[in-house]
Coordinates of C-alpha atoms and ligand atoms in Angstrom, one line a residue:
M26 CA 44.7 13.2 -21.7
Q27 CA 45.8 10.3 -22.6
V28 CA 47.5 8.2 -20.6
R29 CA 49.2 4.7 -21.2
I30 CA 50.9 2.3 -19.4
Y31 CA 54.2 0.5 -20.3
K32 CA 55.9 -2.5 -18.6
D33 CA 59.4 -0.8 -17.7
A34 CA 61.3 2.4 -18.4
A35 CA 62.6 0.8 -21.4
T36 CA 59.4 0.7 -23.8
V37 CA 58.3 4.4 -22.3
A38 CA 61.6 5.3 -23.7
K39 CA 61.1 3.3 -27.2
A40 CA 57.3 4.4 -27.4
A41 CA 58.2 8.4 -26.5
A42 CA 61.4 8.3 -29.3
A43 CA 58.4 6.8 -31.5
V44 CA 56.5 9.5 -30.8
F45 CA 58.9 12.1 -31.6
A46 CA 60.2 10.9 -34.6
D47 CA 56.6 10.3 -36.0
E48 CA 56.2 14.1 -35.3
I49 CA 60.1 15.0 -37.2
T50 CA 59.0 13.4 -39.8
K51 CA 56.0 15.0 -40.6
K52 CA 56.9 18.6 -40.5
D53 CA 59.8 19.8 -41.8
G54 CA 61.9 22.6 -39.2
C55 CA 59.6 20.9 -36.8
V56 CA 59.9 22.6 -33.5
I57 CA 60.2 20.2 -30.4
G58 CA 60.7 20.9 -26.8
L59 CA 63.2 19.2 -24.4
A60 CA 63.5 18.3 -20.7
T61 CA 66.7 17.5 -19.0
G62 CA 66.6 15.3 -15.9
S63 CA 67.1 11.3 -15.7
T64 CA 63.5 10.1 -17.0
P65 CA 64.6 11.8 -21.2
V66 CA 67.8 9.6 -21.1
P67 CA 66.9 6.5 -22.3
T68 CA 64.5 8.4 -24.7
Y69 CA 67.4 10.0 -26.5
Q70 CA 69.3 7.2 -26.7
E71 CA 66.5 5.6 -28.9
L72 CA 66.9 8.9 -30.4
I73 CA 70.5 8.7 -30.9
R74 CA 69.9 5.2 -32.2
L75 CA 66.8 5.8 -34.6
N76 CA 69.2 8.9 -36.0
K77 CA 72.4 7.0 -36.7
E78 CA 70.2 3.9 -38.6
G79 CA 68.7 6.6 -40.7
V80 CA 64.7 6.8 -39.4
V81 CA 64.8 10.1 -38.4
D82 CA 67.2 13.1 -39.4
F83 CA 67.9 16.1 -37.0
S84 CA 68.8 18.5 -39.6
K85 CA 66.4 21.5 -40.1
V86 CA 64.7 20.1 -36.4
I87 CA 64.7 23.6 -34.1
S88 CA 64.9 22.8 -30.2
Y89 CA 64.3 24.8 -27.1
N90 CA 64.8 23.6 -23.5
L91 CA 62.7 23.4 -21.0
D92 CA 65.3 25.3 -18.2
E93 CA 68.4 26.1 -16.9
Y94 CA 69.9 26.3 -13.5
V95 CA 70.7 30.1 -12.0
G96 CA 74.3 30.9 -12.0
L97 CA 75.6 28.0 -14.2
A98 CA 77.6 28.6 -17.3
P99 CA 77.0 27.1 -20.1
D100 CA 80.0 25.1 -20.1
H101 CA 79.7 24.2 -16.6
P102 CA 79.9 20.1 -16.0
C103 CA 76.5 20.6 -14.4
S104 CA 75.0 22.6 -16.4
Y105 CA 71.6 21.7 -18.8
R106 CA 73.3 23.3 -21.7
R107 CA 76.3 20.7 -21.0
F108 CA 73.5 18.0 -20.1
M109 CA 72.2 18.0 -23.8
N110 CA 75.0 18.0 -25.7
E111 CA 76.3 15.3 -23.6
Q112 CA 73.3 13.1 -23.8
L113 CA 71.5 14.2 -27.6
F114 CA 73.2 16.8 -29.1
D115 CA 76.6 15.6 -29.6
H116 CA 75.4 12.3 -30.9
I117 CA 72.7 13.4 -33.5
N118 CA 72.9 15.1 -37.1
I119 CA 71.0 18.4 -35.0
D120 CA 72.4 21.5 -36.3
K121 CA 74.0 23.6 -32.9
A122 CA 72.7 26.6 -33.6
N123 CA 68.8 25.5 -33.6
T124 CA 69.2 24.2 -30.1
H125 CA 68.6 26.2 -27.4
V126 CA 68.6 26.4 -23.9
P127 CA 67.8 29.4 -21.2
D128 CA 70.8 31.2 -20.6
G129 CA 71.9 30.5 -16.8
L130 CA 74.0 33.7 -16.5
K131 CA 71.8 36.1 -18.2
C132 CA 68.7 34.5 -17.6
N133 CA 67.2 36.3 -20.8
T134 CA 63.4 35.6 -19.6
A135 CA 61.5 37.9 -22.5
E136 CA 63.9 37.1 -24.9
Y137 CA 63.7 33.1 -24.1
E138 CA 60.0 33.6 -24.7
E139 CA 60.4 35.6 -28.1
M140 CA 62.3 33.3 -29.6
I141 CA 60.1 30.3 -29.0
H142 CA 57.5 32.8 -30.5
Q143 CA 59.1 33.9 -33.7
A144 CA 59.9 30.2 -34.3
G145 CA 56.2 29.0 -34.2
G146 CA 55.9 28.0 -30.9
V147 CA 56.5 24.3 -30.3
D148 CA 55.4 21.5 -31.6
L149 CA 55.8 18.4 -29.5
Q150 CA 56.7 19.3 -25.7
L151 CA 58.9 16.7 -23.9
L152 CA 58.0 17.0 -20.0
G153 CA 59.1 14.8 -17.2
I154 CA 57.5 15.8 -13.8
G155 CA 59.4 16.6 -10.5
T156 CA 58.7 14.3 -6.8
D157 CA 56.4 18.2 -5.8
G158 CA 54.7 17.9 -9.3
H159 CA 56.6 20.2 -10.8
I160 CA 57.0 20.9 -14.7
G161 CA 59.8 22.7 -16.2
F162 CA 60.8 24.1 -13.0
N163 CA 57.8 25.8 -11.9
E164 CA 57.5 24.5 -8.2
P165 CA 54.2 24.4 -6.2
A166 CA 53.3 27.8 -5.8
D167 CA 49.5 29.8 -4.6
E168 CA 49.2 30.2 -8.6
F169 CA 50.5 29.5 -12.1
V170 CA 52.9 31.6 -13.1
Y171 CA 52.8 31.9 -17.3
P172 CA 56.0 33.1 -18.9
T173 CA 59.1 32.0 -18.7
N174 CA 60.8 33.2 -15.4
V175 CA 63.2 32.9 -12.5
V176 CA 61.9 30.0 -9.9
K177 CA 63.7 29.8 -6.3
L178 CA 63.7 25.6 -6.4
T179 CA 61.8 24.0 -3.4
E180 CA 64.7 22.6 -0.9
G181 CA 62.3 18.9 -2.1
T182 CA 64.0 19.7 -5.5
R183 CA 67.3 20.6 -5.2
K184 CA 67.6 17.1 -2.9
D185 CA 66.0 15.3 -5.4
N186 CA 69.1 17.0 -7.9
A187 CA 72.3 17.1 -6.1
R188 CA 73.0 13.2 -7.1
F189 CA 73.9 15.0 -10.4
F190 CA 76.5 17.9 -7.9
N191 CA 79.2 17.0 -5.6
S192 CA 77.2 17.9 -3.0
L193 CA 73.7 19.7 -2.0
D194 CA 75.7 23.1 -1.4
E195 CA 76.5 23.5 -4.9
V196 CA 72.4 22.6 -6.2
P197 CA 71.9 26.2 -7.3
T198 CA 68.6 27.6 -5.3
S199 CA 67.2 29.0 -8.6
A200 CA 66.2 28.4 -12.1
I201 CA 65.3 29.9 -15.5
S202 CA 62.1 28.1 -16.8
M203 CA 59.9 28.3 -19.4
G204 CA 56.6 28.9 -17.5
I205 CA 53.1 26.9 -17.5
G206 CA 51.8 29.4 -20.0
T207 CA 55.0 29.0 -22.3
I208 CA 54.3 24.8 -21.8
M209 CA 50.9 24.9 -22.5
S210 CA 51.0 26.7 -25.6
A211 CA 52.9 23.8 -26.9
R212 CA 50.4 22.2 -29.6
R213 CA 51.7 18.8 -28.2
I214 CA 52.7 17.7 -25.0
L215 CA 54.7 14.1 -24.4
M216 CA 55.2 13.5 -20.3
I217 CA 57.0 10.5 -19.4
I218 CA 56.9 9.3 -16.4
T219 CA 59.0 5.5 -14.8
G220 CA 59.7 4.6 -11.6
K221 CA 58.0 3.8 -8.0
N222 CA 58.8 7.3 -6.0
K223 CA 56.9 8.8 -8.9
A224 CA 53.6 6.9 -8.1
D225 CA 51.8 9.5 -5.4
T226 CA 52.5 11.9 -7.8
V227 CA 51.0 10.7 -10.5
V228 CA 47.7 10.1 -8.5
A229 CA 47.9 13.4 -7.8
A230 CA 48.8 15.3 -10.9
L231 CA 45.9 13.0 -12.8
K232 CA 43.7 12.6 -10.6
G233 CA 43.7 15.4 -8.2
P234 CA 42.9 19.0 -8.2
V235 CA 43.6 21.1 -10.8
V236 CA 45.5 23.5 -9.0
P237 CA 49.0 25.6 -8.9
Q238 CA 50.0 23.9 -5.3
M239 CA 50.4 20.3 -8.5
P240 CA 51.4 22.1 -11.3
A241 CA 51.3 19.0 -13.7
S242 CA 47.7 18.8 -12.6
I243 CA 47.4 21.8 -15.7
L244 CA 47.8 19.6 -18.3
R245 CA 44.5 18.4 -17.7
M246 CA 43.4 21.5 -19.4
H247 CA 45.4 20.7 -22.6
Q248 CA 43.8 19.5 -25.3
N249 CA 47.0 17.3 -26.5
V250 CA 48.5 15.7 -23.7
L251 CA 50.2 12.0 -24.0
V252 CA 51.3 10.4 -20.8
L253 CA 53.7 7.7 -20.8
L254 CA 53.7 5.8 -17.7
D255 CA 56.0 2.9 -16.3
E256 CA 54.1 0.1 -14.3
D257 CA 56.0 1.5 -11.5
A258 CA 54.8 5.1 -11.9
A259 CA 51.3 3.8 -12.3
S260 CA 51.2 1.6 -9.2
K261 CA 49.0 3.7 -7.0
L262 CA 46.5 5.0 -9.9
Ligands
LIG329 C1 64.3 18.8 -16.5 C2 62.9 19.7 -15.7 C3 62.6 18.5 -14.6 C4 62.4 17.5 -14.9 C5 62.3 16.9 -13.5 C6 61.7 15.2 -13.0 O1 64.3 20.0 -17.4 O2 62.2 20.2 -16.6 O3 60.8 19.4 -14.6 O4 61.6 16.5 -16.0 O5 62.6 17.5 -12.2 O6 63.5 14.9 -13.5 P1 64.0 13.4 -13.4 O7 63.6 12.9 -14.9 O8 65.4 13.6 -13.0 O9 62.9 12.6 -12.1

């Protein structure tokens, strides 16, 4: 695992976008894994800029998102499909038919896993991290769950994500998520973490034991992981 520390979230975003640009340019039909949440938004803005400037061409890129809330239709204002369209896909030259987000109504776990497999696996997977150490929506548990699955969200995660909804009550209680095995099968993983509120999680994930109670710790068993932190997130390392 390689760890790099940058001054702030903006410089993390520039560095993350450069990693994506490089990977996409290197491989025709590159398969990328994408994340939602606040952390990747500046990276997506950078990628939009690079696409508009002609530096990155998304026309042959295939994407798979990590997760989706159970019970939310793709066009629901708080769905991750809608988030991805608004934050990235609507602004770049990607073919929407090549973009995939798990289906929160059908909960197509096995089909989603198979689609990723048929596409040849993920070349570069982007990850954020929850304050409880979750990756995708794989919450702390007694054992790692490997395939794409339906996960019960912890109250902490629901509270963390309530800012995207009108109230905590509206936050779904479960999500469909790529599993730990799905994520670990990506050939390369890029994790971005910003903000002081993640500083304790960073220490536990990067320095603590590799245990399912801290899901992100498993990334240390992967041979090609790059972690980009801002100084706030790295402040307790
Ligand atoms: C999102 C995802 C989550 C987020 C995590 C951090 O697709 O899989 O693991 O990366 O909850 O979210 P933010 O960036 O909002 O702090």
